[in-house]
Amino acid sequence: MDQSSGKLAHWLAFYMCKGLGIKTLLALSKNHSLESLFGLSHQQLLQLGLSANQATNLLHTNWQQITHYEQLILHNNITVISIFDAAYPEDLKQIASAPLLLFCKGDVSFLTSPQIAIVGSRNATPTGLEIAAEFAYQLTLAGITITSGMARGIDGAAHKGALAGSGKTIAVLGTGVDIYYPKQHKLLTNQVLEQGLLVSEFLPGTAANAHNFPRRNRIISGLSLGVLIVEAEIKSGSLITVRYALEQNKEVFAVPGSIKNPLAQASHFLIKQGAKLVENVSDILDEVSFAYQSGFLTPEQSTQTNKDSQCEVLNSIGFEVTSVDDIVRRAQWPIDKVQARLLDLELDDQIERVLDGYIRVC
């Protein structure tokens, strides 16, 4: 058959072949070279166990469309990892309906790093945003990568918290990795790209679609050692991620809240069902067998330090780009304390993180 050359073209052809699932490909790979399938006839494909529709669809691969996506991948500097590649995370292989391909932009080594997912409401309270960011910040300092979905609210706060720490964060997208969604997170997406990793199972150019976001949640939990839910209602997308985590035998953590806060409903429900109630980062680290690293502040210490250092840090930032080194020098505070305060100021929309530092916005 007329086909494009190259291994990437073959993987894209398998990906786009309707009816040809990952289970069939895994079974075939045990006894046959998958690339050799493109040189077989319809009858030979049937003899290997493919259905008539699968064989027909594979034989009628639109190689012109494949070439289009190859060019998009090259143009956008996207790395494509198949489930057969060594770089594909082992934990993700074990989940039901593991994605055949991962489209990545950024540091792909993060895929195999120890991860905790942080999820929650798009309409989180200021307290919820602060908690998500603080947990993310301290987890990264303990060597954990923060994984979330780049949504508004808790997701965004988790990514920001991770970037304020060691920068280890993965955003699993419900769009192509070349699409900014939501648009208000364009700057944040670029920051994650610079310091972390963007991942999607969707082809480049794929726009936001409501059906895609529940699908991406199984990847968020599949990559992670456990899932932390901060604020969410009972009927929310966050509980889809939790359900996947439970199916995948992952740990589930929940931050409690006020009984008068409707966004605490999901956490309280999960705690009643056996999720671990967490009040600080050590509760998570103990459960996932990682040593709690001293040398960074507990939430209580951080809060007190933030009150003391508010004026010094904020007054050290101008309306022009100010580097972290300059902020530390002007404020005369240790860098870990400055970074914690910068995170609070960013969540309060008093400053904005840019490529080379921070700028004051009010």
PDB file of C-alpha atoms in Angstrom, residues 312-323 326-327 330 342 350-352 354 357-362:
ATOM      1  CA  GLU A 312       9.595  43.664  52.263  1.00  0.00           C
ATOM      2  CA  VAL A 313       8.845  41.251  49.434  1.00  0.00           C
ATOM      3  CA  LEU A 314       6.068  43.220  47.752  1.00  0.00           C
ATOM      4  CA  ASN A 315       8.009  46.467  48.013  1.00  0.00           C
ATOM      5  CA  SER A 316      11.004  44.748  46.416  1.00  0.00           C
ATOM      6  CA  ILE A 317       9.078  44.234  43.160  1.00  0.00           C
ATOM      7  CA  GLY A 318       8.658  47.026  40.668  1.00  0.00           C
ATOM      8  CA  PHE A 319       6.383  47.535  37.697  1.00  0.00           C
ATOM      9  CA  GLU A 320       9.297  46.458  35.554  1.00  0.00           C
ATOM     10  CA  VAL A 321      10.526  42.848  35.491  1.00  0.00           C
ATOM     11  CA  THR A 322      12.293  42.045  38.770  1.00  0.00           C
ATOM     12  CA  SER A 323      14.362  38.866  39.072  1.00  0.00           C
ATOM     13  CA  ASP A 326      16.969  41.003  43.058  1.00  0.00           C
ATOM     14  CA  ILE A 327      13.907  40.399  45.233  1.00  0.00           C
ATOM     15  CA  ARG A 330      16.275  43.774  48.374  1.00  0.00           C
ATOM     16  CA  LEU A 342       5.785  35.364  46.057  1.00  0.00           C
ATOM     17  CA  GLN A 350      -0.744  41.558  43.287  1.00  0.00           C
ATOM     18  CA  ILE A 351       2.149  40.337  41.156  1.00  0.00           C
ATOM     19  CA  GLU A 352       2.517  38.328  37.967  1.00  0.00           C
ATOM     20  CA  VAL A 354       6.923  36.431  33.769  1.00  0.00           C
ATOM     21  CA  GLY A 357      11.041  37.149  37.232  1.00  0.00           C
ATOM     22  CA  TYR A 358       7.991  39.025  38.512  1.00  0.00           C
ATOM     23  CA  ILE A 359       6.212  42.306  37.862  1.00  0.00           C
ATOM     24  CA  ARG A 360       3.926  44.249  40.186  1.00  0.00           C
ATOM     25  CA  VAL A 361       0.391  44.671  38.871  1.00  0.00           C
ATOM     26  CA  CYS A 362      -1.169  46.795  41.605  1.00  0.00           C
TER      27      CYS A 362
END
